[in-house]
Coordinates of C-alpha atoms in Angstrom, one line a residue:
M1 CA -38.2 129.2 17.8
Y2 CA -39.7 132.4 16.2
N3 CA -41.6 133.1 19.4
A4 CA -38.5 132.5 21.5
L5 CA -36.4 134.8 19.2
S6 CA -39.0 137.6 19.5
I7 CA -39.0 137.3 23.4
T8 CA -35.2 137.2 23.4
I9 CA -34.9 140.3 21.3
G10 CA -37.4 142.1 23.6
I11 CA -35.5 141.1 26.7
I12 CA -32.2 142.3 25.1
L13 CA -33.8 145.6 24.4
L14 CA -35.0 145.8 28.0
V15 CA -31.5 144.9 29.3
I16 CA -30.1 147.8 27.1
L17 CA -32.7 150.1 28.6
F18 CA -31.7 148.9 32.1
D19 CA -28.0 149.5 31.3
F20 CA -28.8 153.0 29.9
I21 CA -30.7 153.9 33.1
N22 CA -27.9 152.4 35.2
G23 CA -25.5 154.7 33.3
F24 CA -27.3 157.9 34.1
H25 CA -28.3 156.7 37.6
D26 CA -24.7 155.8 38.5
T27 CA -22.8 158.6 36.7
A28 CA -22.5 160.4 40.0
T29 CA -20.4 157.6 41.4
A30 CA -17.5 158.6 39.1
V31 CA -17.9 162.3 38.4
A32 CA -19.6 163.9 41.4
T33 CA -16.4 164.6 43.4
S34 CA -14.6 165.9 40.3
I35 CA -17.4 168.4 39.6
S36 CA -17.9 169.5 43.2
T37 CA -14.2 170.3 43.6
R38 CA -14.2 172.0 40.2
A39 CA -11.4 169.7 38.9
L40 CA -13.6 169.2 35.9
T41 CA -16.5 170.9 34.3
P42 CA -19.7 168.8 34.3
K43 CA -19.5 168.3 30.5
M44 CA -15.8 167.2 30.6
A45 CA -16.3 165.0 33.6
I46 CA -19.2 163.2 32.1
I47 CA -17.4 162.7 28.7
I48 CA -14.4 161.1 30.6
C49 CA -16.7 159.0 32.6
A50 CA -18.6 157.7 29.5
V51 CA -15.4 156.8 27.6
F52 CA -13.8 154.9 30.5
N53 CA -17.1 153.2 31.5
F54 CA -17.2 151.9 27.9
L55 CA -13.6 150.7 28.0
G56 CA -14.0 149.1 31.5
A57 CA -16.9 147.0 30.2
F58 CA -14.3 145.0 28.2
S59 CA -12.1 144.2 31.2
G60 CA -13.7 140.8 32.1
T61 CA -16.8 138.6 32.4
A62 CA -16.4 136.8 35.7
V63 CA -19.0 139.1 37.4
A64 CA -21.4 138.4 34.6
K65 CA -21.4 134.7 35.4
T66 CA -22.1 135.4 39.1
V67 CA -25.2 137.3 38.2
G68 CA -26.3 135.3 35.2
D69 CA -25.9 131.7 36.5
N70 CA -24.5 131.4 40.0
I71 CA -27.4 132.8 42.0
V72 CA -30.5 131.5 40.1
S73 CA -29.9 129.0 37.3
H74 CA -31.3 129.8 33.8
T75 CA -32.9 126.3 33.9
L76 CA -35.2 127.3 36.6
I77 CA -36.9 130.4 35.2
P78 CA -38.4 131.1 31.8
Q79 CA -37.7 134.2 29.7
W80 CA -40.8 136.1 30.7
V81 CA -39.6 136.0 34.4
I82 CA -36.3 137.4 33.3
A83 CA -38.2 140.3 31.7
T84 CA -40.1 140.8 34.9
V85 CA -36.9 140.9 36.9
L86 CA -35.6 143.7 34.6
V87 CA -38.8 145.7 34.9
A88 CA -38.8 145.5 38.7
S89 CA -35.1 146.7 38.7
I90 CA -35.9 149.6 36.4
I91 CA -38.9 150.7 38.5
W92 CA -36.7 150.8 41.7
N93 CA -33.9 152.7 39.8
L94 CA -36.3 155.3 38.6
I95 CA -37.9 155.8 42.1
T96 CA -34.5 156.2 43.7
W97 CA -33.3 158.5 40.9
Y98 CA -36.5 160.7 41.3
F99 CA -35.9 161.1 45.0
A100 CA -32.1 161.6 44.5
I101 CA -31.2 158.6 46.6
P102 CA -27.9 157.0 45.5
S103 CA -29.0 153.4 45.6
S104 CA -27.5 150.3 44.0
S105 CA -28.6 149.2 40.5
S106 CA -26.6 146.0 41.1
H107 CA -28.5 145.0 44.2
A108 CA -31.8 146.1 42.6
L109 CA -31.2 143.5 39.8
I110 CA -30.1 140.8 42.2
G111 CA -33.0 141.3 44.6
A112 CA -35.4 141.2 41.7
L113 CA -33.8 138.0 40.4
V114 CA -34.1 136.3 43.7
G115 CA -37.7 137.4 44.2
G116 CA -38.8 136.5 40.7
G117 CA -37.1 133.0 40.9
I118 CA -38.7 132.2 44.2
A119 CA -42.2 133.4 43.1
Y120 CA -42.1 131.5 39.8
N121 CA -41.0 128.2 41.4
W122 CA -42.8 128.8 44.7
S123 CA -39.6 127.6 46.4
V124 CA -36.6 129.2 48.1
H125 CA -34.5 126.3 46.9
V126 CA -34.1 127.8 43.5
V127 CA -31.6 130.3 44.9
N128 CA -28.0 129.2 45.4
W129 CA -27.9 130.8 48.9
N130 CA -24.2 129.9 49.4
N131 CA -23.2 131.9 46.3
L132 CA -25.7 134.7 47.1
F133 CA -24.1 135.1 50.6
N134 CA -20.5 134.7 49.5
E135 CA -20.6 136.8 46.4
V136 CA -23.3 139.4 47.1
I137 CA -24.5 139.7 50.8
L138 CA -21.0 139.4 52.2
W139 CA -19.7 142.1 49.9
L140 CA -22.8 144.2 50.5
F141 CA -21.5 144.7 54.1
L142 CA -17.8 144.3 53.4
S143 CA -17.3 146.7 50.5
P144 CA -18.8 149.8 52.1
L145 CA -16.8 149.1 55.3
I146 CA -13.6 148.6 53.3
G147 CA -14.4 151.8 51.4
F148 CA -14.8 153.8 54.6
I149 CA -11.5 152.4 56.0
V150 CA -9.6 152.9 52.8
G151 CA -10.9 156.5 52.4
Y152 CA -10.0 157.3 56.1
I153 CA -6.5 155.8 56.0
F154 CA -5.6 157.1 52.5
M155 CA -6.6 160.6 53.5
V156 CA -4.6 160.4 56.7
I157 CA -1.5 159.3 54.8
L158 CA -2.0 162.0 52.2
N159 CA -2.3 164.7 54.9
W160 CA 0.9 163.5 56.5
I161 CA 2.8 163.5 53.2
L162 CA 1.5 166.9 52.1
R163 CA 2.1 168.7 55.4
P164 CA 5.2 170.6 54.2
F165 CA 3.5 172.0 51.1
R166 CA 1.3 175.1 50.8
P167 CA -2.4 174.3 50.6
S168 CA -2.8 176.4 47.4
N169 CA -0.1 174.3 45.6
V170 CA -1.6 171.1 46.8
N171 CA -5.0 172.1 45.5
K172 CA -3.6 173.0 42.1
A173 CA -1.8 169.7 41.8
F174 CA -4.7 167.6 42.9
L175 CA -7.2 169.4 40.6
K176 CA -5.1 167.8 37.8
L177 CA -4.7 164.4 39.5
Q178 CA -8.5 164.2 39.9
I179 CA -8.8 163.8 36.1
F180 CA -6.9 160.5 36.4
S181 CA -8.7 159.4 39.5
A182 CA -12.1 160.0 37.8
A183 CA -11.0 158.0 34.8
F184 CA -9.7 155.2 37.0
M185 CA -13.0 155.2 38.9
A186 CA -15.1 155.2 35.7
F187 CA -13.1 152.3 34.2
N188 CA -13.7 150.1 37.3
H189 CA -17.3 151.2 37.4
G190 CA -17.8 150.0 33.8
G191 CA -15.8 146.8 34.5
N192 CA -18.1 145.8 37.4
D193 CA -21.5 147.3 36.5
A194 CA -21.8 146.5 32.8
Q195 CA -21.1 142.8 33.5
K196 CA -24.3 142.4 35.4
S197 CA -26.3 143.3 32.3
M198 CA -24.1 141.0 30.3
G199 CA -25.0 138.2 32.7
I200 CA -28.7 138.7 32.2
I201 CA -28.5 138.7 28.4
V202 CA -26.5 135.4 28.5
M203 CA -29.0 134.0 31.0
T204 CA -31.7 134.9 28.4
L205 CA -29.8 133.2 25.5
L206 CA -29.4 130.1 27.7
S207 CA -33.0 130.0 28.7
G208 CA -34.1 130.4 25.1
G209 CA -31.9 127.6 23.9
F210 CA -29.7 129.8 21.7
I211 CA -26.5 128.8 23.4
T212 CA -25.6 125.8 25.5
E213 CA -23.0 127.1 27.9
F214 CA -22.3 130.3 29.8
H215 CA -20.1 132.4 27.5
V216 CA -20.4 136.2 26.9
P217 CA -20.2 137.0 23.2
I218 CA -18.4 140.1 22.1
W219 CA -21.6 141.7 20.7
V220 CA -23.2 141.4 24.2
I221 CA -20.2 143.2 25.7
F222 CA -20.4 145.9 23.0
C223 CA -24.1 146.5 23.5
C224 CA -23.9 146.7 27.3
A225 CA -20.8 149.0 27.1
T226 CA -22.5 151.3 24.6
A227 CA -25.8 151.5 26.5
M228 CA -24.0 152.3 29.8
A229 CA -21.8 154.9 28.1
I230 CA -24.7 156.7 26.4
G231 CA -26.6 156.7 29.8
T232 CA -23.6 158.0 31.5
S233 CA -23.3 160.9 29.0
I234 CA -26.7 162.1 29.9
G235 CA -25.9 162.0 33.6
G236 CA -28.0 162.2 36.8
K237 CA -27.7 165.8 38.1
K238 CA -29.8 165.1 41.2
I239 CA -27.6 162.3 42.5
I240 CA -24.4 164.2 41.5
R241 CA -25.5 167.0 43.9
T242 CA -26.0 164.5 46.7
M243 CA -22.8 162.6 46.1
G244 CA -20.7 165.7 45.4
S245 CA -21.5 167.9 48.4
G246 CA -24.4 166.3 50.3
I247 CA -22.3 163.9 52.2
A248 CA -19.2 165.9 53.1
K249 CA -17.5 169.1 51.8
L250 CA -14.6 168.0 49.6
T251 CA -11.3 169.7 48.5
P252 CA -9.4 168.4 45.4
V253 CA -7.2 166.2 47.5
N254 CA -10.3 164.8 49.2
G255 CA -11.9 164.1 45.9
F256 CA -8.7 162.3 44.6
A257 CA -8.5 160.2 47.8
A258 CA -12.2 159.2 47.5
Q259 CA -12.1 158.3 43.8
T260 CA -8.8 156.4 43.9
G261 CA -9.7 154.5 47.1
A262 CA -13.1 153.6 45.8
A263 CA -11.8 152.5 42.4
G264 CA -9.2 150.2 44.2
V265 CA -12.0 148.6 46.3
I266 CA -14.2 147.9 43.2
C267 CA -11.1 146.5 41.4
L268 CA -10.6 144.1 44.4
A269 CA -14.3 143.0 44.3
S270 CA -14.2 142.3 40.6
F271 CA -11.1 140.1 41.2
F272 CA -13.3 138.0 43.5
H273 CA -16.2 138.0 41.0
A274 CA -18.4 140.0 43.3
P275 CA -21.1 142.2 41.8
V276 CA -20.7 145.2 44.2
S277 CA -22.4 148.5 44.3
T278 CA -20.2 151.3 43.0
T279 CA -22.6 153.7 44.8
H280 CA -22.1 152.1 48.2
I281 CA -18.3 152.1 47.9
I282 CA -17.8 155.7 46.7
S283 CA -20.4 156.9 49.3
T284 CA -18.6 155.3 52.2
T285 CA -15.1 156.3 50.9
I286 CA -16.3 159.9 50.8
L287 CA -17.5 159.4 54.4
G288 CA -14.1 158.0 55.4
V289 CA -12.3 160.9 53.8
G290 CA -14.5 163.4 55.5
A291 CA -14.3 161.7 58.9
S292 CA -10.5 161.7 58.7
K293 CA -10.7 165.5 58.9
N294 CA -13.4 165.8 61.5
L295 CA -16.3 163.6 62.3
K296 CA -18.6 166.6 62.5
S297 CA -17.7 167.5 58.9
V298 CA -19.7 164.5 57.7
K299 CA -23.4 165.0 57.1
W300 CA -24.5 161.9 58.9
G301 CA -28.2 162.6 58.3
V302 CA -27.7 162.3 54.6
A303 CA -25.5 159.2 55.1
K304 CA -28.3 157.6 57.2
S305 CA -30.9 158.0 54.4
I306 CA -28.4 156.4 51.9
V307 CA -27.8 153.5 54.3
W308 CA -31.5 152.8 54.5
A309 CA -31.7 152.7 50.7
W310 CA -28.9 150.1 50.7
V311 CA -30.6 147.9 53.3
L312 CA -34.0 148.1 51.7
T313 CA -33.0 147.7 48.0
I314 CA -32.7 143.9 47.8
P315 CA -35.9 143.0 49.8
I316 CA -38.0 145.7 48.1
T317 CA -37.0 144.8 44.6
A318 CA -37.5 141.1 45.5
L319 CA -41.0 141.9 46.6
I320 CA -41.8 144.0 43.5
S321 CA -40.5 141.3 41.2
A322 CA -42.3 138.5 43.2
G323 CA -45.6 140.4 43.1
M324 CA -45.4 140.9 39.4
V325 CA -44.5 137.3 38.7
I326 CA -47.4 136.0 40.8
I327 CA -49.9 138.3 39.0
L328 CA -48.5 137.4 35.5
K329 CA -48.7 133.7 36.3
L330 CA -52.4 134.0 36.6
F331 CA -52.6 135.1 33.0
I332 CA -49.8 133.1 31.4
H333 CA -50.7 129.7 32.9

């Protein structure tokens, strides 16, 4: 039991590190548009994002169960494999952060979980493919598509409503409204993203025999919420630059439309227990908002590189995790 306790504490610390990195890696998803339109200073935007990320983490635990028990069961992998899954996810997060690519921490974690589970058991049957498809893969394609459509339609409607008003007055109003849309976006980001780490901690507790059924204790929620909030407060300046102005040039009303539309899509996904990528959704919502003005206003070259990161994240992290598990099995067994 002492050994299991030591491993469990080690994994929990690793999860907290993952959540911290997730926080500064994904800060851009909530604050980039507010900073690029100058609705908020970088410092104020990041403070708002950190606070509402923290609060959002307490909004539910259904996504945690999807990640922690519905894709690969805790009964099929030992604790050291869970640790390997986290390390593989962190490696990919740091690589994409270094190259300023807005990739998905969520899909990095899920890809690593699938790869590690298959490599340890040497069988594809350990993965609940039905749940993986319905709750992850389907939403991998649906959520960015919905984000683009919502961003496009929302912007068209706003343009129609705001036609009688002077652009200068519209900009002043939406600079203030962006504060609320940033908070709404951050709250939903925390509500979906922090739960993935909660799921991994509960999986670890189940695997170590410390609990007997899937339930997220309040201390787990607090730890994950705090780690993500601290990570968010540090921020990822490189990705903020890509998200804020690298995809499309945004005005305050554009930023408001992108943030509000994306937050609504994430909220919908959380309702269906789907661990989605906040990065995917806000990126394509920005694309939709930009395309509503003029297709040429969107920097499709930047968008193309982001899409490649989306497509490659799950298979690459699965391979990294599988490779590490295969190598470690030689020494552990």
